[in-house]
């Protein structure tokens, strides 16, 4: 296995014997400067067909959280006798990273009712419960019990998202939102980036909630006021995005737009 790029000390991008790109996990395989060869005996696991936007941004996700996400998906595959899309290891790791960051910043969201998800998915909910225990044991972080429902639904719904996102009308509206952000900040958004992928997912689910007459209802008024004061330009941009979508959004939805717009532009502004 030939290492061509290192992500973390134990995670590298490699080429196999047939020249296929693969994300490889192995203790210490990322310590040297590539390119170089490592014996297969040092490779603990491999992931093929990973979306390039995830590969590009793996370095932004802590390695211990990637490891936790991998264990969660292993558990899910065993429990459900299935094979999850390999990309979900990295989307779940990103979700967990964001959830922990959100908790540390005291941003509380209205999560799905744990009881409802247990009722609909009595077997699958074990995945979310296992995830919370793993996060607590390995990171000493106690996420809300409702996060078990979020993680469970993330895994269940993952295969459906890419199909739904291909809806031409939704994609057109999402591209219009990106145009608004680029205009507001005079930047060019990298549409191959992980940040853009997350932004697209957020706008899609926003459109889905509105279409189904669902609203986020939380107690984030203080956080909303703080974000508006701290990021007035992003707040104005979020309002323009809502106007372009022709939607009347609650402060809670605007709050989330502010957060996701900030994440979207952070990399572009730092370049």
Coordinates of C-alpha atoms in Angstrom, one line a residue:
X1 CA 0.0 0.0 0.0
X2 CA 1.5 3.3 -1.1
X3 CA 0.9 6.4 1.2
X4 CA 0.3 9.5 -0.9
X5 CA -1.1 11.9 1.8
X6 CA -1.3 11.9 5.5
X7 CA -4.4 13.0 7.3
X8 CA -3.6 12.1 11.0
X9 CA -0.9 10.0 12.6
X10 CA -2.9 6.9 12.0
X11 CA -5.0 7.9 8.9
X12 CA -3.6 8.3 5.4
X13 CA -4.7 8.4 1.8
X14 CA -3.2 5.5 -0.1
X15 CA -3.1 3.8 -3.4
X16 CA -3.7 0.1 -3.5
X17 CA -1.9 -2.3 -5.9
X18 CA -4.4 -1.5 -8.7
X19 CA -3.9 2.3 -8.2
X20 CA -7.3 2.8 -6.5
X21 CA -7.5 5.6 -3.9
X22 CA -8.3 4.4 -0.4
X23 CA -8.5 5.9 3.1
X24 CA -6.4 3.7 5.3
X25 CA -6.3 3.3 9.0
X26 CA -3.3 1.9 10.8
X27 CA -1.2 2.7 13.8
X28 CA 1.5 5.1 13.0
X29 CA 1.1 5.0 9.2
X30 CA 1.0 8.8 9.0
X31 CA 4.2 9.6 10.8
X32 CA 6.5 9.8 7.7
X33 CA 6.6 12.3 4.8
X34 CA 4.9 10.7 1.8
X35 CA 5.1 9.1 -0.7
X36 CA 6.2 5.8 0.8
X37 CA 5.1 2.2 1.1
X38 CA 3.6 0.5 4.1
X39 CA 3.1 -3.3 4.5
X40 CA -0.5 -4.5 4.5
X41 CA 0.1 -6.0 7.9
X42 CA 0.2 -2.4 9.2
X43 CA -3.1 -1.5 7.7
X44 CA -6.0 -2.1 10.1
X45 CA -8.9 -1.1 7.8
X46 CA -9.6 0.6 4.5
X47 CA -12.4 2.7 3.0
X48 CA -13.0 2.8 -0.7
X49 CA -15.2 5.1 -2.8
X50 CA -15.1 8.0 -0.3
X51 CA -16.5 11.3 -1.6
X52 CA -13.6 13.6 -2.3
X53 CA -15.2 16.4 -0.3
X54 CA -15.0 14.3 2.8
X55 CA -11.4 13.3 2.1
X56 CA -10.5 16.9 1.7
X57 CA -11.7 17.9 5.1
X58 CA -10.8 14.8 7.3
X59 CA -7.9 16.8 8.9
X60 CA -10.6 19.1 10.4
X61 CA -12.1 16.3 12.3
X62 CA -10.3 15.1 15.5
X63 CA -8.8 11.6 15.0
X64 CA -10.4 10.2 18.2
X65 CA -13.8 11.2 17.0
X66 CA -13.2 9.5 13.6
X67 CA -12.3 6.4 15.6
X68 CA -15.5 6.7 17.7
X69 CA -17.6 7.1 14.5
X70 CA -16.0 4.0 13.0
X71 CA -16.8 1.9 16.1
X72 CA -20.4 3.2 16.0
X73 CA -20.8 2.2 12.3
X74 CA -19.2 -1.2 13.0
X75 CA -21.8 -1.7 15.7
X76 CA -24.6 -0.5 13.4
X77 CA -23.5 -3.0 10.7
X78 CA -23.4 -5.8 13.2
X79 CA -26.8 -4.9 14.7
X80 CA -28.6 -4.5 11.5
X81 CA -26.8 -7.2 9.5
X82 CA -26.1 -4.5 6.8
X83 CA -23.4 -2.5 5.2
X84 CA -23.5 1.2 5.7
X85 CA -22.2 3.5 3.0
X86 CA -18.5 4.1 3.8
X87 CA -19.0 7.8 3.7
X88 CA -21.2 7.8 6.7
X89 CA -18.2 7.2 9.0
X90 CA -17.0 10.7 8.1
X91 CA -20.4 12.5 8.0
X92 CA -21.2 11.0 11.4
X93 CA -17.8 12.1 12.8
X94 CA -18.5 15.6 11.5
X95 CA -21.9 15.6 13.2
X96 CA -20.5 14.4 16.5
X97 CA -17.8 17.1 16.3
X98 CA -20.4 19.8 15.7
X99 CA -22.7 18.4 18.5
X100 CA -19.8 18.6 21.1
X101 CA -18.8 22.1 19.9
X102 CA -22.5 23.2 20.2
X103 CA -22.7 21.9 23.7
X104 CA -19.5 23.6 24.8
X105 CA -20.9 26.9 23.4
X106 CA -24.2 26.3 25.3
X107 CA -26.3 26.3 22.1
X108 CA -29.2 24.0 22.8
X109 CA -31.5 22.7 20.1
X110 CA -34.8 21.0 20.0
X111 CA -33.8 17.4 19.2
X112 CA -36.2 14.7 18.1
X113 CA -38.2 13.1 20.9
X114 CA -36.3 10.0 22.1
X115 CA -39.5 8.2 22.9
X116 CA -40.9 8.7 19.4
X117 CA -37.7 7.3 17.8
X118 CA -37.6 4.4 20.2
X119 CA -41.2 3.6 19.2
X120 CA -40.5 3.8 15.4
X121 CA -37.1 2.1 15.5
X122 CA -36.9 -0.1 18.7
X123 CA -33.9 -2.0 17.4
X124 CA -32.0 0.8 15.6
X125 CA -32.2 3.2 18.7
X126 CA -29.6 0.9 20.3
X127 CA -27.0 2.5 17.8
X128 CA -27.6 5.9 19.2
X129 CA -27.5 4.7 22.8
X130 CA -24.3 2.9 22.1
X131 CA -22.9 6.0 20.5
X132 CA -23.6 8.2 23.6
X133 CA -22.0 5.7 25.9
X134 CA -18.9 5.5 23.7
X135 CA -18.6 9.3 23.5
X136 CA -19.0 9.5 27.4
X137 CA -16.5 6.7 28.0
X138 CA -13.8 7.8 25.5
X139 CA -14.2 11.6 25.5
X140 CA -15.8 12.2 28.9
X141 CA -18.5 14.2 27.2
X142 CA -22.1 13.6 28.2
X143 CA -24.3 14.6 25.2
X144 CA -28.1 15.0 25.8
X145 CA -30.0 11.7 25.7
X146 CA -32.0 13.0 22.7
X147 CA -28.7 12.9 20.7
X148 CA -29.2 9.1 20.6
X149 CA -32.3 9.8 18.4
X150 CA -30.4 12.2 16.2
X151 CA -27.5 9.7 15.6
X152 CA -29.9 6.9 15.0
X153 CA -31.9 8.9 12.4
X154 CA -28.6 10.1 10.8
X155 CA -27.7 6.5 10.1
X156 CA -31.2 5.4 9.0
X157 CA -31.7 8.4 6.7
X158 CA -28.2 8.7 5.3
X159 CA -28.9 6.6 2.1
X160 CA -31.9 8.7 1.3
X161 CA -30.3 12.2 1.5
X162 CA -28.2 12.1 -1.7
X163 CA -31.3 11.0 -3.7
X164 CA -33.5 13.7 -2.2
X165 CA -30.8 16.3 -2.8
X166 CA -30.9 15.6 -6.5
X167 CA -34.4 17.1 -6.8
X168 CA -33.8 19.8 -9.5
X169 CA -36.0 22.4 -7.8
X170 CA -34.3 22.1 -4.5
X171 CA -30.9 22.1 -6.0
X172 CA -31.7 25.3 -7.9
X173 CA -32.8 27.0 -4.7
X174 CA -29.8 25.8 -2.9
X175 CA -27.5 27.2 -5.6
X176 CA -29.4 30.5 -5.3
X177 CA -28.7 30.5 -1.6
X178 CA -25.0 30.0 -2.3
X179 CA -25.1 32.9 -4.8
X180 CA -26.5 35.1 -2.0
X181 CA -23.7 34.2 0.3
X182 CA -21.0 34.8 -2.3
X183 CA -22.5 38.2 -3.0
X184 CA -22.8 39.2 0.6
X185 CA -19.2 38.4 1.4
X186 CA -17.6 38.9 -2.0
X187 CA -16.1 35.4 -2.0
X188 CA -16.2 32.4 -4.3
X189 CA -17.4 29.3 -2.4
X190 CA -15.6 26.1 -3.1
X191 CA -18.4 23.8 -4.1
X192 CA -16.1 20.8 -3.7
X193 CA -15.5 21.5 -0.1
X194 CA -16.9 19.7 3.0
X195 CA -18.3 23.0 4.3
X196 CA -20.4 23.4 1.1
X197 CA -21.7 19.8 1.4
X198 CA -22.8 20.6 5.0
X199 CA -24.4 23.8 3.9
X200 CA -26.3 22.0 1.1
X201 CA -27.6 19.4 3.6
X202 CA -28.8 22.1 6.0
X203 CA -30.7 24.0 3.3
X204 CA -32.2 20.8 2.1
X205 CA -33.5 19.9 5.5
X206 CA -34.7 23.4 6.1
X207 CA -36.7 23.2 2.9
X208 CA -38.0 19.8 3.9
X209 CA -39.1 21.1 7.4
X210 CA -40.9 24.0 5.8
X211 CA -42.6 21.8 3.3
X212 CA -43.9 19.6 6.1
X213 CA -44.9 22.5 8.3
X214 CA -42.3 21.6 10.9
X215 CA -40.5 24.3 12.9
X216 CA -37.5 24.2 15.3
X217 CA -38.7 25.3 18.7
X218 CA -36.0 25.9 21.3
X219 CA -34.9 28.2 24.0
X220 CA -32.1 29.9 22.2
X221 CA -33.3 33.5 22.4
X222 CA -30.2 34.7 24.2
X223 CA -27.9 32.9 21.9
X224 CA -29.7 34.3 18.9
X225 CA -29.3 37.9 20.3
X226 CA -25.6 37.3 20.9
X227 CA -25.0 35.9 17.4
X228 CA -26.9 38.8 15.8
X229 CA -24.6 41.3 17.7
X230 CA -21.5 39.3 17.0
X231 CA -22.1 38.6 13.3
X232 CA -24.4 41.4 12.0
X233 CA -23.2 40.9 8.4
X234 CA -24.0 37.2 8.6
X235 CA -27.4 38.0 10.1
X236 CA -28.2 40.3 7.2
X237 CA -27.0 37.6 4.8
X238 CA -29.2 35.0 6.5
X239 CA -32.2 37.2 6.0
X240 CA -31.4 37.6 2.4
X241 CA -31.1 33.9 2.0
X242 CA -34.6 33.6 3.5
X243 CA -35.9 36.2 1.1
X244 CA -34.4 34.3 -1.9
X245 CA -36.1 31.1 -0.6
X246 CA -39.3 33.1 -0.3
X247 CA -39.7 31.8 3.2
X248 CA -40.7 33.4 6.5
X249 CA -38.3 31.8 8.9
X250 CA -38.4 31.8 12.7
X251 CA -35.5 33.3 14.7
X252 CA -34.5 29.7 15.4
X253 CA -34.1 28.9 11.7
X254 CA -32.2 32.2 11.2
X255 CA -29.9 31.2 14.0
X256 CA -29.1 28.0 12.3
X257 CA -28.5 29.8 9.0
X258 CA -26.1 32.1 10.7
X259 CA -24.1 29.2 12.1
X260 CA -24.0 27.3 8.8
X261 CA -23.2 30.4 6.7
X262 CA -20.3 31.1 9.1
X263 CA -19.0 27.6 8.6
X264 CA -19.4 27.9 4.9
X265 CA -17.4 31.1 4.6
X266 CA -14.8 30.4 7.2
X267 CA -12.5 28.5 4.9
X268 CA -12.9 30.8 2.0
X269 CA -12.2 33.9 4.1
X270 CA -9.1 32.4 5.5
X271 CA -7.6 31.7 2.1

